[in-house]
mmCIF file of C-alpha atoms in Angstrom:
data_model
loop_
_atom_site.group_PDB
_atom_site.id
_atom_site.type_symbol
_atom_site.label_atom_id
_atom_site.label_comp_id
_atom_site.label_asym_id
_atom_site.label_seq_id
_atom_site.Cartn_x
_atom_site.Cartn_y
_atom_site.Cartn_z
ATOM 1 C CA UNK A 6 68.021 -32.637 -15.938
ATOM 2 C CA UNK A 7 65.936 -33.854 -18.754
ATOM 3 C CA UNK A 8 67.682 -31.580 -21.185
ATOM 4 C CA UNK A 9 71.062 -32.922 -20.107
ATOM 5 C CA UNK A 10 70.044 -36.606 -20.269
ATOM 6 C CA UNK A 11 68.267 -36.075 -23.663
ATOM 7 C CA UNK A 12 71.391 -34.518 -25.110
ATOM 8 C CA UNK A 13 73.897 -36.717 -23.571
ATOM 9 C CA UNK A 14 72.148 -40.045 -24.387
ATOM 10 C CA UNK A 15 68.913 -39.502 -26.281
ATOM 11 C CA UNK A 16 67.983 -42.816 -27.945
ATOM 12 C CA UNK A 17 71.250 -44.388 -26.807
ATOM 13 C CA UNK A 18 74.954 -44.449 -27.382
ATOM 14 C CA UNK A 19 75.231 -47.392 -29.606
ATOM 15 C CA UNK A 20 78.253 -49.753 -30.455
ATOM 16 C CA UNK A 21 79.626 -50.466 -33.870
ATOM 17 C CA UNK A 22 81.876 -53.514 -33.739
ATOM 18 C CA UNK A 23 85.374 -53.048 -35.414
ATOM 19 C CA UNK A 24 85.446 -56.698 -36.393
ATOM 20 C CA UNK A 25 86.702 -57.018 -40.010
ATOM 21 C CA UNK A 26 84.803 -59.981 -40.843
ATOM 22 C CA UNK A 27 81.383 -58.741 -42.039
ATOM 23 C CA UNK A 28 79.427 -61.848 -41.352
ATOM 24 C CA UNK A 29 80.952 -62.194 -37.897
ATOM 25 C CA UNK A 30 80.399 -58.569 -37.087
ATOM 26 C CA UNK A 31 76.692 -58.927 -38.142
ATOM 27 C CA UNK A 32 76.323 -61.916 -35.609
ATOM 28 C CA UNK A 33 77.883 -59.864 -32.962
ATOM 29 C CA UNK A 34 75.616 -56.964 -33.559
ATOM 30 C CA UNK A 35 72.529 -58.840 -33.773
ATOM 31 C CA UNK A 36 73.089 -60.705 -30.521
ATOM 32 C CA UNK A 37 73.969 -57.317 -28.829
ATOM 33 C CA UNK A 38 70.742 -55.916 -29.998
ATOM 34 C CA UNK A 39 68.757 -58.855 -28.688
ATOM 35 C CA UNK A 40 70.560 -58.536 -25.380
ATOM 36 C CA UNK A 41 69.940 -54.798 -24.875
ATOM 37 C CA UNK A 42 66.218 -55.621 -24.224
ATOM 38 C CA UNK A 43 67.270 -57.994 -21.503
ATOM 39 C CA UNK A 44 70.005 -55.997 -19.717
ATOM 40 C CA UNK A 45 67.901 -54.465 -17.006
ATOM 41 C CA UNK A 46 67.787 -56.584 -13.965
ATOM 42 C CA UNK A 47 64.544 -54.725 -12.932
ATOM 43 C CA UNK A 48 63.028 -55.300 -16.409
ATOM 44 C CA UNK A 49 61.919 -51.757 -16.575
ATOM 45 C CA UNK A 50 63.891 -50.524 -19.603
ATOM 46 C CA UNK A 51 66.578 -51.580 -22.041
ATOM 47 C CA UNK A 52 70.324 -50.928 -22.027
ATOM 48 C CA UNK A 53 69.948 -47.532 -23.687
ATOM 49 C CA UNK A 54 67.253 -46.644 -21.190
ATOM 50 C CA UNK A 55 69.684 -47.369 -18.491
ATOM 51 C CA UNK A 56 72.238 -45.071 -20.083
ATOM 52 C CA UNK A 57 69.687 -42.309 -20.031
ATOM 53 C CA UNK A 58 68.939 -43.047 -16.196
ATOM 54 C CA UNK A 59 72.648 -43.030 -15.491
ATOM 55 C CA UNK A 60 72.944 -39.679 -17.093
ATOM 56 C CA UNK A 61 70.057 -38.428 -14.887
ATOM 57 C CA UNK A 62 71.641 -39.904 -11.715
ATOM 58 C CA UNK A 63 74.947 -38.409 -12.633
ATOM 59 C CA UNK A 64 73.406 -34.878 -13.060
ATOM 60 C CA UNK A 65 71.452 -35.153 -9.797
ATOM 61 C CA UNK A 66 73.816 -37.090 -7.568
ATOM 62 C CA UNK A 67 77.105 -36.878 -9.449
ATOM 63 C CA UNK A 68 77.448 -40.698 -9.418
ATOM 64 C CA UNK A 69 75.606 -43.972 -10.054
ATOM 65 C CA UNK A 70 76.547 -47.572 -9.641
ATOM 66 C CA UNK A 71 75.895 -50.645 -11.796
ATOM 67 C CA UNK A 72 76.171 -54.071 -10.386
ATOM 68 C CA UNK A 73 76.993 -56.723 -12.800
ATOM 69 C CA UNK A 74 74.684 -59.779 -12.270
ATOM 70 C CA UNK A 75 75.763 -62.989 -13.729
ATOM 71 C CA UNK A 76 72.765 -65.229 -14.438
ATOM 72 C CA UNK A 77 72.070 -69.020 -14.803
ATOM 73 C CA UNK A 78 71.677 -70.622 -18.201
ATOM 74 C CA UNK A 79 68.164 -71.664 -17.178
ATOM 75 C CA UNK A 80 67.225 -67.929 -16.724
ATOM 76 C CA UNK A 81 66.668 -67.996 -20.602
ATOM 77 C CA UNK A 82 68.602 -64.814 -21.467
ATOM 78 C CA UNK A 83 70.367 -64.525 -24.732
ATOM 79 C CA UNK A 84 73.627 -63.716 -22.807
ATOM 80 C CA UNK A 85 73.574 -64.682 -18.971
ATOM 81 C CA UNK A 86 74.316 -61.175 -17.656
ATOM 82 C CA UNK A 87 72.320 -58.259 -16.459
ATOM 83 C CA UNK A 88 72.876 -54.913 -14.886
ATOM 84 C CA UNK A 89 71.409 -53.782 -11.659
ATOM 85 C CA UNK A 90 71.262 -49.982 -11.157
ATOM 86 C CA UNK A 91 72.011 -48.675 -7.714
ATOM 87 C CA UNK A 92 71.596 -44.980 -6.723
ATOM 88 C CA UNK A 93 74.405 -43.268 -4.867
ATOM 89 C CA UNK A 94 72.385 -43.351 -1.533
ATOM 90 C CA UNK A 95 72.829 -47.145 -1.449
ATOM 91 C CA UNK A 96 76.584 -46.595 -0.614
ATOM 92 C CA UNK A 97 76.604 -44.957 2.797
ATOM 93 C CA UNK A 98 79.121 -41.903 3.023
ATOM 94 C CA UNK A 99 79.335 -42.450 6.760
ATOM 95 C CA UNK A 100 80.865 -45.930 6.433
ATOM 96 C CA UNK A 101 84.487 -45.247 7.391
ATOM 97 C CA UNK A 102 86.418 -47.814 9.291
ATOM 98 C CA UNK A 103 89.565 -50.123 9.334
ATOM 99 C CA UNK A 104 88.963 -53.943 8.707
ATOM 100 C CA UNK A 105 90.684 -56.723 10.578
ATOM 101 C CA UNK A 106 92.733 -57.582 7.342
ATOM 102 C CA UNK A 107 94.214 -54.160 7.164
ATOM 103 C CA UNK A 108 91.836 -52.883 4.439
ATOM 104 C CA UNK A 109 90.370 -49.465 4.907
ATOM 105 C CA UNK A 110 86.727 -48.463 4.114
ATOM 106 C CA UNK A 111 86.233 -44.903 3.027
ATOM 107 C CA UNK A 112 82.852 -43.546 2.292
ATOM 108 C CA UNK A 113 81.581 -47.118 1.640
ATOM 109 C CA UNK A 114 84.523 -48.056 -0.582
ATOM 110 C CA UNK A 115 86.988 -50.643 0.524
ATOM 111 C CA UNK A 116 90.681 -50.236 -0.357
ATOM 112 C CA UNK A 117 93.487 -52.655 0.141
ATOM 113 C CA UNK A 118 97.017 -51.838 1.528
ATOM 114 C CA UNK A 119 98.144 -50.257 -1.674
ATOM 115 C CA UNK A 120 95.071 -48.222 -2.341
ATOM 116 C CA UNK A 121 93.221 -50.299 -4.920
ATOM 117 C CA UNK A 122 89.477 -50.563 -4.847
ATOM 118 C CA UNK A 123 88.490 -53.997 -3.869
ATOM 119 C CA UNK A 124 85.028 -53.826 -2.716
ATOM 120 C CA UNK A 125 81.905 -51.739 -2.130
ATOM 121 C CA UNK A 126 79.682 -51.944 0.970
ATOM 122 C CA UNK A 127 76.163 -51.435 -0.206
ATOM 123 C CA UNK A 128 73.153 -51.124 1.892
ATOM 124 C CA UNK A 129 70.795 -53.928 1.524
ATOM 125 C CA UNK A 130 67.943 -51.566 0.955
ATOM 126 C CA UNK A 131 67.413 -47.963 0.199
ATOM 127 C CA UNK A 132 67.553 -45.801 3.206
ATOM 128 C CA UNK A 133 64.364 -44.064 2.448
ATOM 129 C CA UNK A 134 62.490 -47.345 2.148
ATOM 130 C CA UNK A 135 60.538 -48.158 5.112
ATOM 131 C CA UNK A 136 58.594 -51.104 3.694
ATOM 132 C CA UNK A 137 61.227 -53.530 5.134
ATOM 133 C CA UNK A 138 62.426 -52.264 8.452
ATOM 134 C CA UNK A 139 64.221 -55.609 9.241
ATOM 135 C CA UNK A 140 66.980 -54.604 6.715
ATOM 136 C CA UNK A 141 67.478 -51.133 7.988
ATOM 137 C CA UNK A 142 71.320 -50.230 8.053
ATOM 138 C CA UNK A 143 72.387 -53.705 6.919
ATOM 139 C CA UNK A 144 75.218 -53.715 4.345
ATOM 140 C CA UNK A 145 76.533 -56.224 1.833
ATOM 141 C CA UNK A 146 80.075 -56.506 0.536
ATOM 142 C CA UNK A 147 80.323 -56.668 -3.419
ATOM 143 C CA UNK A 148 83.637 -57.369 -5.003
ATOM 144 C CA UNK A 149 84.763 -54.252 -7.074
ATOM 145 C CA UNK A 150 85.049 -56.399 -10.271
ATOM 146 C CA UNK A 151 81.311 -56.830 -10.114
ATOM 147 C CA UNK A 152 80.518 -52.920 -9.806
ATOM 148 C CA UNK A 153 80.776 -50.242 -12.217
ATOM 149 C CA UNK A 154 81.099 -46.869 -10.312
ATOM 150 C CA UNK A 155 80.211 -44.143 -12.892
ATOM 151 C CA UNK A 156 81.313 -40.786 -11.720
ATOM 152 C CA UNK A 157 82.296 -37.480 -13.312
ATOM 153 C CA UNK A 158 85.191 -36.431 -10.923
ATOM 154 C CA UNK A 159 85.834 -32.741 -10.274
ATOM 155 C CA UNK A 160 89.117 -33.029 -8.215
ATOM 156 C CA UNK A 161 92.082 -35.419 -8.121
ATOM 157 C CA UNK A 162 91.645 -38.184 -5.608
ATOM 158 C CA UNK A 163 87.876 -37.620 -5.344
ATOM 159 C CA UNK A 164 86.138 -40.774 -4.178
ATOM 160 C CA UNK A 165 82.304 -39.959 -4.507
ATOM 161 C CA UNK A 166 80.375 -37.722 -6.844
ATOM 162 C CA UNK A 167 79.276 -34.184 -6.642
ATOM 163 C CA UNK A 168 75.822 -33.123 -7.798
ATOM 164 C CA UNK A 169 75.734 -30.631 -10.746
ATOM 165 C CA UNK A 170 73.090 -28.765 -8.713
ATOM 166 C CA UNK A 171 75.614 -27.914 -5.781
ATOM 167 C CA UNK A 172 76.851 -24.673 -7.281
ATOM 168 C CA UNK A 173 73.303 -23.496 -8.133
ATOM 169 C CA UNK A 174 71.331 -24.550 -5.085
ATOM 170 C CA UNK A 175 71.837 -21.109 -3.178
ATOM 171 C CA UNK A 176 70.737 -19.163 -6.206
ATOM 172 C CA UNK A 177 67.699 -21.321 -6.785
ATOM 173 C CA UNK A 178 66.618 -21.148 -3.107
ATOM 174 C CA UNK A 179 66.952 -17.379 -2.997
ATOM 175 C CA UNK A 180 65.082 -17.135 -6.387
ATOM 176 C CA UNK A 181 62.197 -19.305 -5.170
ATOM 177 C CA UNK A 182 61.989 -17.093 -1.849
ATOM 178 C CA UNK A 183 61.854 -13.813 -4.058
ATOM 179 C CA UNK A 184 59.294 -15.475 -6.254
ATOM 180 C CA UNK A 185 57.071 -16.448 -3.309
ATOM 181 C CA UNK A 186 57.367 -13.008 -1.710
ATOM 182 C CA UNK A 187 56.394 -11.226 -4.995
ATOM 183 C CA UNK A 188 53.470 -13.615 -5.264
ATOM 184 C CA UNK A 189 52.248 -13.037 -1.741
ATOM 185 C CA UNK A 190 52.596 -9.260 -2.077
ATOM 186 C CA UNK A 191 50.398 -9.452 -5.260
ATOM 187 C CA UNK A 192 47.720 -11.673 -3.460
ATOM 188 C CA UNK A 193 47.365 -9.386 -0.417
ATOM 189 C CA UNK A 194 47.063 -6.266 -2.601
ATOM 190 C CA UNK A 195 44.484 -7.978 -4.914
ATOM 191 C CA UNK A 196 42.273 -8.822 -1.683
ATOM 192 C CA UNK A 197 41.504 -5.173 -1.191
ATOM 193 C CA UNK A 198 39.015 -4.036 -3.829
ATOM 194 C CA UNK A 199 38.457 -0.460 -2.401
ATOM 195 C CA UNK A 200 38.162 1.637 0.752
ATOM 196 C CA UNK A 201 35.060 3.565 1.804
ATOM 197 C CA UNK A 202 35.439 6.920 3.308
ATOM 198 C CA UNK A 203 32.713 8.140 5.723
ATOM 199 C CA UNK A 204 32.143 11.164 7.772
ATOM 200 C CA UNK A 205 33.008 11.036 11.465
ATOM 201 C CA UNK A 206 30.086 9.745 13.532
ATOM 202 C CA UNK A 207 29.396 9.590 17.201
ATOM 203 C CA UNK A 208 29.017 6.302 19.150
ATOM 204 C CA UNK A 209 25.721 5.925 21.047
ATOM 205 C CA UNK A 210 25.709 4.956 24.784
ATOM 206 C CA UNK A 211 26.192 1.305 23.924
ATOM 207 C CA UNK A 212 29.586 2.144 22.331
ATOM 208 C CA UNK A 213 28.261 0.829 18.954
ATOM 209 C CA UNK A 214 27.892 2.622 15.650
ATOM 210 C CA UNK A 215 24.471 3.592 14.642
ATOM 211 C CA UNK A 216 22.534 1.794 11.780
ATOM 212 C CA UNK A 217 23.863 4.202 9.088
ATOM 213 C CA UNK A 218 27.297 2.457 9.398
ATOM 214 C CA UNK A 219 26.103 -0.807 7.881
ATOM 215 C CA UNK A 220 28.781 -2.279 5.442
ATOM 216 C CA UNK A 221 28.388 -1.875 1.714
ATOM 217 C CA UNK A 222 26.776 -4.571 -0.339
ATOM 218 C CA UNK A 223 29.296 -7.058 -1.899
ATOM 219 C CA UNK A 224 30.443 -6.061 -5.289
ATOM 220 C CA UNK A 225 28.618 -7.720 -8.208
ATOM 221 C CA UNK A 226 28.362 -7.118 -12.015
ATOM 222 C CA UNK A 227 26.087 -4.330 -12.820
ATOM 223 C CA UNK A 228 25.314 -3.390 -9.337
ATOM 224 C CA UNK A 229 24.545 0.170 -8.195
ATOM 225 C CA UNK A 230 25.764 1.103 -4.720
ATOM 226 C CA UNK A 231 23.972 3.867 -2.860
ATOM 227 C CA UNK A 232 26.234 6.040 -0.591
ATOM 228 C CA UNK A 233 25.139 8.053 2.242
ATOM 229 C CA UNK A 234 25.900 11.823 2.279
ATOM 230 C CA UNK A 235 29.513 12.472 2.758
ATOM 231 C CA UNK A 236 30.637 8.869 1.713
ATOM 232 C CA UNK A 237 32.845 8.174 -1.152
ATOM 233 C CA UNK A 238 34.814 5.143 -2.479
ATOM 234 C CA UNK A 239 38.407 4.787 -3.433
ATOM 235 C CA UNK A 240 39.278 1.745 -5.389
ATOM 236 C CA UNK A 241 42.428 -0.118 -4.628
ATOM 237 C CA UNK A 242 45.362 0.501 -7.044
ATOM 238 C CA UNK A 243 48.039 -1.999 -5.993
ATOM 239 C CA UNK A 244 51.519 -1.393 -7.383
ATOM 240 C CA UNK A 245 52.317 -3.803 -10.345
ATOM 241 C CA UNK A 246 55.312 -6.113 -10.156
ATOM 242 C CA UNK A 247 58.442 -4.086 -9.815
ATOM 243 C CA UNK A 248 60.059 -2.936 -12.956
ATOM 244 C CA UNK A 249 63.332 -4.757 -11.944
ATOM 245 C CA UNK A 250 61.379 -8.210 -11.504
ATOM 246 C CA UNK A 251 62.101 -9.595 -14.920
ATOM 247 C CA UNK A 252 65.634 -8.277 -15.208
ATOM 248 C CA UNK A 253 66.365 -9.848 -11.870
ATOM 249 C CA UNK A 254 64.857 -13.030 -12.873
ATOM 250 C CA UNK A 255 66.820 -13.155 -16.207
ATOM 251 C CA UNK A 256 70.228 -12.361 -14.603
ATOM 252 C CA UNK A 257 69.622 -14.829 -11.761
ATOM 253 C CA UNK A 258 68.505 -17.735 -14.349
ATOM 254 C CA UNK A 259 71.683 -16.817 -16.412
ATOM 255 C CA UNK A 260 73.867 -17.527 -13.300
ATOM 256 C CA UNK A 261 71.941 -20.792 -12.569
ATOM 257 C CA UNK A 262 72.402 -21.787 -16.279
ATOM 258 C CA UNK A 263 76.212 -21.230 -16.044
ATOM 259 C CA UNK A 264 76.450 -23.207 -12.776
ATOM 260 C CA UNK A 265 74.461 -26.123 -14.284
ATOM 261 C CA UNK A 266 76.324 -26.093 -17.558
ATOM 262 C CA UNK A 267 73.269 -25.461 -19.619
ATOM 263 C CA UNK A 268 72.183 -22.879 -22.195
ATOM 264 C CA UNK A 269 69.782 -20.303 -20.808
ATOM 265 C CA UNK A 270 67.031 -21.402 -23.304
ATOM 266 C CA UNK A 271 67.433 -25.091 -22.266
ATOM 267 C CA UNK A 272 66.995 -24.148 -18.587
ATOM 268 C CA UNK A 273 64.140 -21.759 -18.797
ATOM 269 C CA UNK A 274 62.422 -22.611 -22.056
ATOM 270 C CA UNK A 275 62.573 -18.746 -22.819
ATOM 271 C CA UNK A 276 63.262 -18.291 -26.511
ATOM 272 C CA UNK A 277 62.139 -14.532 -26.709
ATOM 273 C CA UNK A 278 65.776 -13.543 -26.545
ATOM 274 C CA UNK A 279 67.058 -16.151 -28.866
ATOM 275 C CA UNK A 280 68.186 -15.599 -32.496
ATOM 276 C CA UNK A 281 70.243 -17.723 -34.839
ATOM 277 C CA UNK A 282 73.749 -16.434 -33.824
ATOM 278 C CA UNK A 283 73.358 -16.592 -30.040
ATOM 279 C CA UNK A 284 71.603 -19.860 -30.325
ATOM 280 C CA UNK A 285 74.274 -21.349 -32.450
ATOM 281 C CA UNK A 286 77.082 -20.067 -30.227
ATOM 282 C CA UNK A 287 75.353 -21.473 -27.119
ATOM 283 C CA UNK A 288 74.659 -24.886 -28.735
ATOM 284 C CA UNK A 289 78.213 -25.263 -29.953
ATOM 285 C CA UNK A 290 79.636 -24.626 -26.375
ATOM 286 C CA UNK A 291 76.950 -27.037 -24.941
ATOM 287 C CA UNK A 292 77.619 -29.721 -27.413
ATOM 288 C CA UNK A 293 81.397 -29.669 -26.617
ATOM 289 C CA UNK A 294 80.621 -30.048 -22.947
ATOM 290 C CA UNK A 295 78.163 -32.835 -23.680
ATOM 291 C CA UNK A 296 80.764 -34.577 -26.203
ATOM 292 C CA UNK A 297 83.295 -34.592 -23.373
ATOM 293 C CA UNK A 298 80.828 -36.085 -20.893
ATOM 294 C CA UNK A 299 79.736 -38.715 -23.311
ATOM 295 C CA UNK A 300 83.311 -40.112 -24.276
ATOM 296 C CA UNK A 301 85.107 -39.535 -20.950
ATOM 297 C CA UNK A 302 82.332 -40.708 -18.610
ATOM 298 C CA UNK A 303 79.529 -42.702 -20.286
ATOM 299 C CA UNK A 304 81.583 -44.309 -22.962
ATOM 300 C CA UNK A 305 84.797 -45.035 -20.960
ATOM 301 C CA UNK A 306 83.249 -45.872 -17.725
ATOM 302 C CA UNK A 307 79.977 -47.693 -18.651
ATOM 303 C CA UNK A 308 79.786 -48.705 -22.321
ATOM 304 C CA UNK A 309 83.235 -50.085 -22.756
ATOM 305 C CA UNK A 310 83.038 -52.013 -19.402
ATOM 306 C CA UNK A 311 79.712 -53.410 -20.318
ATOM 307 C CA UNK A 312 80.873 -54.375 -23.799
ATOM 308 C CA UNK A 313 83.839 -56.244 -22.505
ATOM 309 C CA UNK A 314 81.996 -58.145 -19.806
ATOM 310 C CA UNK A 315 79.106 -58.979 -22.185
ATOM 311 C CA UNK A 316 81.534 -60.253 -24.864
ATOM 312 C CA UNK A 317 83.410 -62.342 -22.332
ATOM 313 C CA UNK A 318 80.122 -63.885 -20.951
ATOM 314 C CA UNK A 319 78.624 -64.330 -24.485
ATOM 315 C CA UNK A 320 81.784 -66.552 -25.472
ATOM 316 C CA UNK A 321 82.040 -68.503 -22.167
ATOM 317 C CA UNK A 322 78.357 -69.277 -22.262
ATOM 318 C CA UNK A 323 78.380 -70.480 -25.918
ATOM 319 C CA UNK A 324 76.123 -67.726 -27.058
ATOM 320 C CA UNK A 325 78.824 -66.425 -29.422
ATOM 321 C CA UNK A 326 81.673 -68.400 -31.076
ATOM 322 C CA UNK A 327 84.714 -66.324 -31.882
ATOM 323 C CA UNK A 328 87.759 -68.129 -33.108
ATOM 324 C CA UNK A 329 90.837 -67.961 -30.883
ATOM 325 C CA UNK A 330 88.997 -65.453 -28.683
ATOM 326 C CA UNK A 331 91.446 -65.654 -25.748
ATOM 327 C CA UNK A 332 94.447 -64.610 -27.843
ATOM 328 C CA UNK A 333 92.614 -62.097 -30.056
ATOM 329 C CA UNK A 334 90.310 -60.573 -27.295
ATOM 330 C CA UNK A 335 91.598 -56.972 -27.795
ATOM 331 C CA UNK A 336 90.959 -57.273 -31.526
ATOM 332 C CA UNK A 337 87.282 -58.553 -31.007
ATOM 333 C CA UNK A 338 86.555 -55.981 -28.248
ATOM 334 C CA UNK A 339 87.571 -53.159 -30.598
ATOM 335 C CA UNK A 340 84.405 -51.083 -30.932
ATOM 336 C CA UNK A 341 83.288 -47.525 -31.962
ATOM 337 C CA UNK A 342 80.568 -46.026 -29.704
ATOM 338 C CA UNK A 343 78.138 -43.807 -31.669
ATOM 339 C CA UNK A 344 76.185 -41.059 -29.774
ATOM 340 C CA UNK A 345 72.992 -39.838 -31.040
ATOM 341 C CA UNK A 346 73.273 -37.237 -33.982
ATOM 342 C CA UNK A 347 73.078 -33.518 -33.342
ATOM 343 C CA UNK A 348 70.052 -31.820 -35.123
ATOM 344 C CA UNK A 349 71.225 -29.127 -37.520
ATOM 345 C CA UNK A 350 70.720 -25.523 -36.485
ATOM 346 C CA UNK A 351 70.529 -24.439 -40.177
ATOM 347 C CA UNK A 352 70.131 -27.697 -41.986
ATOM 348 C CA UNK A 353 70.755 -26.380 -45.475
ATOM 349 C CA UNK A 354 73.924 -24.580 -44.650
ATOM 350 C CA UNK A 355 75.291 -27.254 -42.348
ATOM 351 C CA UNK A 356 74.774 -29.948 -44.904
ATOM 352 C CA UNK A 357 76.459 -27.969 -47.707
ATOM 353 C CA UNK A 358 79.366 -27.253 -45.459
ATOM 354 C CA UNK A 359 79.583 -30.990 -44.739
ATOM 355 C CA UNK A 360 79.407 -31.941 -48.411
ATOM 356 C CA UNK A 361 82.153 -29.325 -49.221
ATOM 357 C CA UNK A 362 84.447 -30.670 -46.344
ATOM 358 C CA UNK A 363 84.210 -34.201 -47.693
ATOM 359 C CA UNK A 364 84.799 -33.146 -51.375
ATOM 360 C CA UNK A 365 87.805 -31.088 -50.299
ATOM 361 C CA UNK A 366 89.209 -34.010 -48.439
ATOM 362 C CA UNK A 367 88.923 -32.513 -45.084
ATOM 363 C CA UNK A 368 86.881 -35.314 -43.645
ATOM 364 C CA UNK A 369 85.793 -38.549 -44.677
ATOM 365 C CA UNK A 370 82.256 -39.935 -45.221
ATOM 366 C CA UNK A 371 82.892 -42.443 -42.435
ATOM 367 C CA UNK A 372 83.607 -39.625 -40.009
ATOM 368 C CA UNK A 373 80.686 -37.492 -41.189
ATOM 369 C CA UNK A 374 78.325 -40.510 -40.825
ATOM 370 C CA UNK A 375 79.739 -41.344 -37.514
ATOM 371 C CA UNK A 376 79.040 -37.837 -36.280
ATOM 372 C CA UNK A 377 75.464 -38.283 -37.173
ATOM 373 C CA UNK A 378 75.233 -41.457 -34.885
ATOM 374 C CA UNK A 379 75.383 -44.118 -37.710
ATOM 375 C CA UNK A 380 77.732 -46.838 -38.859
ATOM 376 C CA UNK A 381 79.172 -46.112 -42.281
ATOM 377 C CA UNK A 382 79.399 -49.669 -43.404
ATOM 378 C CA UNK A 383 75.609 -50.076 -42.523
ATOM 379 C CA UNK A 384 74.725 -46.955 -44.332
ATOM 380 C CA UNK A 385 76.526 -47.983 -47.410
ATOM 381 C CA UNK A 386 74.928 -51.439 -47.415
ATOM 382 C CA UNK A 387 71.440 -49.889 -47.163
ATOM 383 C CA UNK A 388 72.219 -47.568 -49.923
ATOM 384 C CA UNK A 389 73.508 -50.318 -52.160
ATOM 385 C CA UNK A 390 70.413 -52.430 -51.310
ATOM 386 C CA UNK A 391 68.168 -49.415 -52.137
ATOM 387 C CA UNK A 392 69.797 -48.794 -55.581
ATOM 388 C CA UNK A 393 69.664 -52.463 -56.495
ATOM 389 C CA UNK A 394 65.917 -52.624 -55.665
ATOM 390 C CA UNK A 395 65.422 -49.477 -57.720
ATOM 391 C CA UNK A 396 67.065 -51.086 -60.746
ATOM 392 C CA UNK A 397 65.142 -54.250 -60.324
ATOM 393 C CA UNK A 398 61.901 -52.271 -60.166
ATOM 394 C CA UNK A 399 62.891 -50.085 -63.033
ATOM 395 C CA UNK A 400 62.931 -47.017 -60.869
ATOM 396 C CA UNK A 401 65.239 -44.050 -61.234
ATOM 397 C CA UNK A 402 65.601 -41.048 -58.906
ATOM 398 C CA UNK A 403 67.712 -38.186 -60.048
ATOM 399 C CA UNK A 404 70.501 -37.596 -57.553
ATOM 400 C CA UNK A 405 72.862 -34.477 -57.364
ATOM 401 C CA UNK A 406 76.524 -35.649 -57.832
ATOM 402 C CA UNK A 407 75.780 -39.216 -57.553
ATOM 403 C CA UNK A 408 78.944 -41.372 -57.424
ATOM 404 C CA UNK A 409 80.113 -42.961 -60.750
ATOM 405 C CA UNK A 410 79.921 -46.848 -60.687
ATOM 406 C CA UNK A 411 83.400 -48.338 -61.035
ATOM 407 C CA UNK A 412 82.514 -50.222 -64.167
ATOM 408 C CA UNK A 413 81.571 -47.144 -66.084
ATOM 409 C CA UNK A 414 83.936 -44.348 -67.288
ATOM 410 C CA UNK A 415 83.607 -40.896 -65.897
ATOM 411 C CA UNK A 416 81.789 -38.334 -67.971
ATOM 412 C CA UNK A 417 83.661 -35.867 -69.991
#
């Protein structure tokens, strides 16, 4: 779960506004950055921390809910909007009924007569919370436009999420049982240090053995044990773990990894069988899966929806002034969401390949920089500022294939 969330979100999937006006874009980005620290209605983390928590919930439960909470101006927020994260248990699956207005509630979701989602009927408190029994079972109707239902659907028409653990639970349960049985076998075998063989003796009239049948002294380091005539000791030699134990563990964990959609090394932290080739192949497959999840689930369902509601709220509250916003809303909402960059498997080879692709015209610098999780315009501005500072301070750093300034002729 931690591996999935760290790869899918990491430090956050961050926006880069597509507004053409550089000054206006900078104001938008600065206001957004300030608001991200205020986004959590519980004040436990920032917006990017909420993204990571959402990825965890999606992995565990298959879904998560965010309630959009409009705030008052006197609350002192940069933009009067916060997000309240609700786990899937807050929407009861058993809530299925027909309402008086003809709407149907299925699995806690209210649909109108033509099948549109119009509301969610959340529990007032978590079903496992016993600190407020007075609210047990009570629900509240929240309009659908105030709720973001984040779900990674498997089948068409699916209403609620499915945990990624679902196809792996049986294997994990059986593996846990096998591990416990193997551990118990070793513990029982280790309790027997040795066995004493004594010659057959007669019982006295009381039915008890004679004094020569006293037990041996407890074993201690350096101890000499005196045995009677005819007695000998055979030390226990319990069987080691079965030869198929490790192979069985490995094969079962491979099946679990495939069911969870994780590379074997990410699941087990076992790098003994890893080498460059199979690690790269596994990472490429894993990253394709993660990229699909990032853009089709987190960006589409969460990030874009929050960005649009945040922009509307910022303009309506006066926190942001955008000329002719109502008519040009789609233009102002245009935004690129940049996931965290992937670490290089082989940095030298990968960066050389990136440079050659750019020089050959197979990709742009903008695309290459975006793939690393940065905004190209911001990177270029930082490079220009660095070089201007170097010139002002009389510094010069040798750079390989540095671009030629436009006001200077290219070298022969």
